[in-house]
Amino acid sequence: MREFGYHKAHDVPGAVALLGADPDARFLGGGTNLVDLMKSGVERPARLVDVRELPLDTIESTGDGGLRIGATVTNSDLAAHPEVRRSYPALTQAVLAGASGQLRNMATVGGNLLQRTRCGYFTDVTKACNKRVPGSGCPAVEGEHHNHAILGASAHCVAVHPSDMGVALTAFDAVVSYRTADGAGELPLADFFYLPVGDTPHRETALPAGALITHVTLPPAPVAARSRYRKVRERASYAFAIGSVAAALDVRDGVVREARLAFGAVASRPWRARAAEAALTGAPADAASFAAAADAELAAAEPLPDNAYKVTLMRNLVVAVCTELAEEAAR
C-alpha cells in the first residue's frame, strides 16, 4: 500500500476544500471498498479526507412525504429506519442482502453508490483493464465473464456495478445531492452512472471533480410501500449478485396501474427497466404479462458466451417477484 496522508474533515466546505487542494486525495467514509482497493494497489491516494464525522448522518422526512438520507448514514441505520421499512421495504431488503452485519455497520450510503466493480481483472493490477488504465483493453470479453454485463456494455468494458442498495434507489427515482467548491448540485440517480461507451470506461459517474455526496433524496412514491428486492447469488450469504430485481406494483382489480422495476448485476449501473414498466402498465397482473414485460426489457441484452444464462435468470426473477406482489395485492 502506498504511504498516504490523513485528515479528518469537520464541515462540508472544509472537506471539499481539502480535496480541491489535492486532486490525488480521496474522501473516506466507511472504507469498506476504498481501503481494500488501496491494499491491492488499485487505488493509490496521496491523502484520505475522513468525512465520517460530518453532520450528514440523519434520515429526515421531506415536506412532500419523501425521505432525505444523509451520505454518512450507515447501511445498518438505513435498513433499520422505521420509515424506510414502512415506505420503501425493497430498500431495506436490498441493504440487508448486500453484506454482513459488520460491513453494514461501517459502510455509508454515499460510499455504497461510489463503490467500484468487483471484476477480477479490475482488482488485479497485473492484468489489463480499461477502468484502471484506459486503452489497455478488457480481457473479460474473451476471458472470465460469467457474472458480467448483458445490458449497456461495450467492447471497452463488460463489468457490472455491485451495489444492491443502488438498485432499489434507482427503482424509486432517488436524487443524489452533492457539494463542490462552486456550490451545491444534484443528479437523478438514473443519470448518475455512466455506461462504458466510447473510450472512457474509466469515467464511472457524472459527479463533478472534487464533489462530495451530501444526501440522497427519495421522492414520495406510494407504490413503493408494496415492494420487494430479490437477489440471486452463487452462495447463500455475503456474495455479490449474479442477478437481482427491485420491484413495486400498484395492482387494482387485477390490472397493473403502476410498476417500478430495476435490475442489478446486469450492467455497469443499476438498470432501470423502463421498457418492462411500460409493458406492465395497464396489463393484467399475471405471469404472462410479467414474462412479456421482462422480455421487452431483455430484448436489448447482448450476452457473452458464459453469461447468457442471465437472460433466463432475470426473466424468471421478474416473474417470480411480480407474481408475489400481485398475490399480496389480491389478498
Coordinates of C-alpha atoms in Angstrom, one line a residue:
M1 CA 0.0 0.0 0.0
R2 CA 1.2 3.5 -0.9
E3 CA 2.0 5.8 2.0
F4 CA -0.7 8.4 2.4
G5 CA -1.7 11.4 4.5
Y6 CA -4.9 11.6 6.6
H7 CA -7.1 14.5 7.5
K8 CA -10.4 14.5 9.4
A9 CA -12.9 16.9 8.0
H10 CA -15.2 18.8 10.4
D11 CA -17.5 20.6 8.0
V12 CA -18.6 20.1 4.4
P13 CA -16.9 23.2 2.9
G14 CA -13.7 22.2 4.6
A15 CA -13.9 18.7 3.2
V16 CA -14.5 20.0 -0.3
A17 CA -11.6 22.5 0.0
L18 CA -9.2 19.8 1.2
L19 CA -10.0 17.6 -1.8
G20 CA -9.8 20.6 -4.2
A21 CA -6.4 21.4 -2.9
D22 CA -5.1 17.9 -3.6
P23 CA -6.5 16.2 -6.7
D24 CA -4.8 13.0 -5.6
A25 CA -6.9 12.8 -2.4
R26 CA -10.0 10.7 -1.8
F27 CA -12.9 11.0 0.6
L28 CA -13.1 8.3 3.2
G29 CA -16.4 7.1 4.6
G30 CA -16.6 3.6 5.9
G31 CA -13.7 2.5 3.8
T32 CA -15.2 -0.9 3.1
N33 CA -14.3 -0.7 -0.6
L34 CA -11.7 2.0 -0.8
V35 CA -9.3 0.5 1.8
D36 CA -9.5 -2.9 0.1
L37 CA -8.6 -1.3 -3.3
M38 CA -5.7 0.6 -1.6
K39 CA -4.3 -2.7 -0.2
S40 CA -4.4 -4.3 -3.7
G41 CA -2.8 -1.2 -5.3
V42 CA -5.8 -0.3 -7.5
E43 CA -6.4 2.9 -5.6
R44 CA -3.3 4.9 -4.6
P45 CA -4.5 8.2 -3.0
A46 CA -1.9 10.6 -1.6
R47 CA -4.4 11.7 1.2
L48 CA -7.6 10.5 2.7
V49 CA -10.1 13.1 3.8
D50 CA -12.2 11.4 6.5
V51 CA -15.9 12.6 6.2
R52 CA -17.5 10.2 8.8
E53 CA -18.0 13.0 11.4
L54 CA -19.6 15.5 9.1
P55 CA -23.3 16.3 10.0
L56 CA -24.6 14.1 7.2
D57 CA -25.8 11.1 9.3
T58 CA -29.5 11.6 9.6
I59 CA -32.7 10.4 7.8
E60 CA -35.4 13.0 7.7
S61 CA -38.9 13.1 6.2
T62 CA -39.3 15.8 3.5
G63 CA -42.3 18.1 3.3
D64 CA -43.9 16.2 0.4
G65 CA -43.7 12.8 2.0
G66 CA -40.3 11.6 0.8
L67 CA -37.1 10.9 2.7
R68 CA -33.8 12.7 2.8
I69 CA -30.9 10.4 3.6
G70 CA -27.5 11.7 4.7
A71 CA -24.5 10.4 2.8
T72 CA -22.8 9.2 6.0
V73 CA -25.8 7.2 7.3
T74 CA -24.6 3.7 7.7
N75 CA -26.2 0.9 5.8
S76 CA -27.3 -0.7 9.1
D77 CA -29.1 2.5 10.2
L78 CA -30.7 2.9 6.8
A79 CA -32.1 -0.6 6.8
A80 CA -33.4 -0.3 10.3
H81 CA -35.1 3.1 10.0
P82 CA -38.8 2.7 10.6
E83 CA -39.9 5.0 7.7
V84 CA -37.6 3.2 5.2
R85 CA -39.1 -0.1 6.3
R86 CA -42.6 1.2 6.0
S87 CA -42.5 3.2 2.9
Y88 CA -39.6 1.6 0.9
P89 CA -39.3 -2.0 2.1
A90 CA -37.4 -3.1 -1.0
L91 CA -34.6 -0.7 0.0
T92 CA -34.4 -2.3 3.5
Q93 CA -34.3 -5.7 1.8
A94 CA -31.6 -4.6 -0.6
V95 CA -29.4 -3.3 2.1
L96 CA -29.7 -6.4 4.2
A97 CA -28.9 -8.6 1.2
G98 CA -25.8 -6.6 0.5
A99 CA -23.2 -7.6 3.1
S100 CA -22.5 -8.9 6.6
G101 CA -23.7 -7.0 9.6
Q102 CA -20.1 -5.9 10.4
L103 CA -19.8 -4.3 6.9
R104 CA -23.2 -2.7 7.1
N105 CA -22.2 -1.1 10.4
M106 CA -19.3 0.7 8.6
A107 CA -20.4 1.2 5.0
T108 CA -22.1 4.5 4.2
V109 CA -24.8 5.5 1.7
G110 CA -22.6 7.7 -0.3
G111 CA -19.8 5.2 -0.3
N112 CA -22.1 2.4 -1.4
L113 CA -23.0 4.3 -4.6
L114 CA -19.4 5.1 -5.3
Q115 CA -18.0 1.5 -4.8
R116 CA -16.1 0.1 -7.7
T117 CA -16.7 -3.0 -9.7
R118 CA -15.6 -6.4 -8.3
C119 CA -14.4 -7.6 -11.8
G120 CA -11.4 -9.8 -11.2
Y121 CA -9.4 -8.0 -13.9
F122 CA -10.1 -4.6 -12.4
T123 CA -9.0 -5.7 -8.9
D124 CA -5.8 -7.5 -10.1
V125 CA -3.2 -4.9 -11.1
T126 CA -1.2 -7.4 -13.0
K127 CA -4.0 -7.7 -15.6
A128 CA -5.1 -5.2 -18.3
C129 CA -8.2 -3.2 -17.5
N130 CA -9.6 -0.2 -19.2
K131 CA -11.1 1.1 -16.0
R132 CA -7.6 1.2 -14.4
V133 CA -5.5 2.0 -17.5
P134 CA -7.6 3.4 -20.3
G135 CA -6.7 1.8 -23.6
S136 CA -5.1 -1.3 -22.1
G137 CA -8.1 -3.5 -23.1
C138 CA -10.9 -5.5 -21.5
P139 CA -9.7 -9.1 -21.1
A140 CA -13.1 -10.1 -19.6
V141 CA -14.6 -10.0 -23.1
E142 CA -12.7 -13.1 -24.1
G143 CA -11.9 -14.3 -20.6
E144 CA -13.8 -14.8 -17.3
H145 CA -17.1 -13.1 -17.7
H146 CA -19.8 -15.4 -16.2
N147 CA -21.0 -12.6 -13.9
H148 CA -20.6 -9.7 -16.2
A149 CA -22.9 -7.3 -18.1
I150 CA -25.7 -8.3 -20.5
L151 CA -27.1 -4.8 -20.9
G152 CA -25.4 -1.5 -21.7
A153 CA -21.9 -3.0 -22.1
S154 CA -19.3 -2.4 -24.8
A155 CA -16.1 -3.8 -26.1
H156 CA -14.3 -1.4 -23.7
C157 CA -15.8 -2.8 -20.5
V158 CA -18.3 -5.5 -19.5
A159 CA -18.1 -5.1 -15.7
V160 CA -21.2 -4.8 -13.5
H161 CA -21.9 -2.4 -10.7
P162 CA -22.0 -4.3 -7.4
S163 CA -24.5 -2.2 -5.3
D164 CA -27.7 -3.8 -4.1
M165 CA -28.8 -0.5 -2.4
G166 CA -28.4 1.3 -5.7
V167 CA -30.9 -1.0 -7.5
A168 CA -33.7 -0.1 -5.0
L169 CA -32.8 3.6 -5.0
T170 CA -32.9 3.6 -8.8
A171 CA -36.4 2.0 -8.9
F172 CA -37.7 4.8 -6.7
D173 CA -36.2 7.8 -8.6
A174 CA -33.6 8.8 -6.0
V175 CA -31.8 12.0 -6.4
V176 CA -28.1 12.5 -5.4
S177 CA -27.2 15.9 -3.9
Y178 CA -23.5 16.9 -3.8
R179 CA -21.3 19.9 -3.0
T180 CA -18.3 21.2 -4.8
A181 CA -16.2 24.3 -4.4
D182 CA -18.6 26.0 -6.8
G183 CA -21.7 25.2 -4.7
A184 CA -24.4 22.6 -4.5
G185 CA -25.8 20.4 -7.2
E186 CA -27.9 17.3 -7.7
L187 CA -28.2 14.4 -10.1
P188 CA -31.1 12.0 -10.6
L189 CA -29.7 8.5 -9.8
A190 CA -30.8 7.5 -13.3
D191 CA -28.2 9.9 -14.7
F192 CA -25.6 9.4 -12.0
F193 CA -23.7 6.4 -13.5
Y194 CA -22.1 6.4 -17.0
L195 CA -22.2 3.4 -19.3
P196 CA -18.8 2.3 -20.7
V197 CA -19.3 3.9 -24.1
G198 CA -16.6 5.4 -26.3
D199 CA -13.1 5.3 -25.0
T200 CA -13.8 6.5 -21.4
P201 CA -14.9 3.4 -19.5
H202 CA -12.8 4.7 -16.5
R203 CA -15.3 7.5 -16.1
E204 CA -18.0 5.9 -13.9
T205 CA -20.2 8.7 -12.6
A206 CA -21.3 12.2 -13.7
L207 CA -20.2 13.7 -10.4
P208 CA -18.0 16.8 -11.0
A209 CA -14.4 16.6 -10.0
G210 CA -13.9 17.0 -6.2
A211 CA -17.6 16.6 -5.5
L212 CA -18.8 15.3 -2.1
I213 CA -22.1 13.5 -1.9
T214 CA -24.1 15.0 0.9
H215 CA -27.6 13.4 0.6
V216 CA -29.8 11.1 -1.3
T217 CA -33.4 12.0 -1.6
L218 CA -36.3 9.6 -2.2
P219 CA -39.3 11.4 -3.6
P220 CA -42.8 10.3 -2.3
A221 CA -43.8 7.0 -4.1
P222 CA -46.9 5.4 -2.7
V223 CA -46.3 2.4 -4.9
A224 CA -43.0 1.7 -3.1
A225 CA -44.8 0.7 0.1
R226 CA -45.6 -2.6 -1.6
S227 CA -42.2 -3.5 -3.0
R228 CA -39.6 -6.3 -2.9
Y229 CA -36.0 -6.8 -3.6
R230 CA -34.8 -10.3 -4.6
K231 CA -31.2 -11.2 -5.1
V232 CA -29.7 -14.3 -6.7
R233 CA -26.2 -15.3 -5.8
E234 CA -23.9 -18.2 -6.0
R235 CA -23.8 -18.9 -2.3
A236 CA -26.3 -18.3 0.4
S237 CA -24.9 -15.2 2.0
Y238 CA -22.2 -12.4 1.7
A239 CA -21.9 -12.8 -2.0
F240 CA -22.4 -10.3 -4.8
A241 CA -25.5 -10.8 -7.0
I242 CA -25.5 -12.7 -10.3
G243 CA -28.9 -11.0 -10.8
S244 CA -31.3 -9.0 -8.7
V245 CA -34.6 -7.2 -9.1
A246 CA -36.2 -4.3 -7.2
A247 CA -39.9 -4.3 -8.0
A248 CA -43.1 -2.4 -6.9
L249 CA -46.6 -2.8 -8.2
D250 CA -49.8 -1.0 -7.8
V251 CA -52.4 -3.6 -8.7
R252 CA -56.2 -2.8 -8.7
D253 CA -59.0 -5.1 -10.0
G254 CA -56.4 -7.4 -11.4
V255 CA -54.7 -4.8 -13.5
V256 CA -51.2 -3.2 -13.0
R257 CA -51.8 0.6 -12.6
E258 CA -48.2 1.4 -11.9
A259 CA -44.9 -0.5 -12.0
R260 CA -41.4 0.2 -10.8
L261 CA -38.6 -2.2 -11.8
A262 CA -34.8 -2.0 -11.6
F263 CA -32.2 -4.8 -12.3
G264 CA -28.9 -5.4 -10.6
A265 CA -25.8 -7.3 -11.7
V266 CA -26.6 -6.9 -15.4
A267 CA -24.9 -3.6 -16.3
S268 CA -22.3 -1.1 -15.2
R269 CA -25.0 0.7 -13.3
P270 CA -28.2 -0.2 -11.6
W271 CA -30.5 -0.7 -14.5
R272 CA -34.0 0.9 -14.6
A273 CA -36.2 -1.3 -16.6
R274 CA -38.3 1.3 -18.4
A275 CA -39.4 -0.9 -21.2
A276 CA -40.7 -3.5 -18.7
E277 CA -42.5 -0.8 -16.7
A278 CA -44.2 0.4 -19.9
A279 CA -45.2 -3.1 -20.9
L280 CA -46.7 -3.8 -17.5
T281 CA -48.7 -0.6 -17.1
G282 CA -52.3 -1.4 -17.9
A283 CA -51.7 -5.1 -18.3
P284 CA -53.3 -7.9 -16.4
A285 CA -51.3 -8.8 -13.2
D286 CA -50.5 -12.3 -14.3
A287 CA -47.4 -14.4 -15.1
A288 CA -47.9 -14.0 -18.9
S289 CA -47.8 -10.2 -18.5
F290 CA -44.8 -10.3 -16.2
A291 CA -42.9 -12.6 -18.6
A292 CA -43.7 -10.3 -21.6
A293 CA -42.5 -7.3 -19.6
A294 CA -39.2 -9.0 -18.8
D295 CA -38.8 -10.0 -22.5
A296 CA -39.4 -6.4 -23.5
E297 CA -36.6 -5.2 -21.4
L298 CA -34.2 -8.1 -22.1
A299 CA -34.7 -7.8 -25.9
A300 CA -31.7 -5.3 -25.7
A301 CA -29.5 -7.8 -24.0
E302 CA -26.2 -8.7 -25.6
P303 CA -24.8 -11.6 -23.5
L304 CA -21.4 -13.1 -23.9
P305 CA -20.9 -16.8 -24.2
D306 CA -20.6 -17.5 -20.5
N307 CA -23.3 -15.2 -19.1
A308 CA -26.2 -15.8 -21.5
Y309 CA -27.8 -17.6 -18.5
K310 CA -28.6 -14.2 -17.0
V311 CA -31.3 -13.5 -19.6
T312 CA -33.3 -16.5 -18.5
L313 CA -32.4 -15.9 -14.8
M314 CA -33.7 -12.3 -15.0
R315 CA -36.8 -13.2 -16.8
N316 CA -37.7 -15.8 -14.2
L317 CA -36.8 -13.4 -11.4
V318 CA -39.1 -10.7 -12.7
V319 CA -42.0 -13.2 -13.0
A320 CA -41.4 -14.6 -9.5
V321 CA -41.2 -11.3 -7.7
C322 CA -44.1 -9.6 -9.6
T323 CA -46.2 -12.7 -9.0
E324 CA -45.6 -12.4 -5.3
L325 CA -46.5 -8.7 -5.3
A326 CA -49.7 -9.4 -7.3
E327 CA -50.8 -12.2 -5.0
E328 CA -50.2 -9.9 -2.0
A329 CA -52.3 -7.2 -3.5
A330 CA -55.1 -9.6 -4.2
R331 CA -55.3 -10.7 -0.5

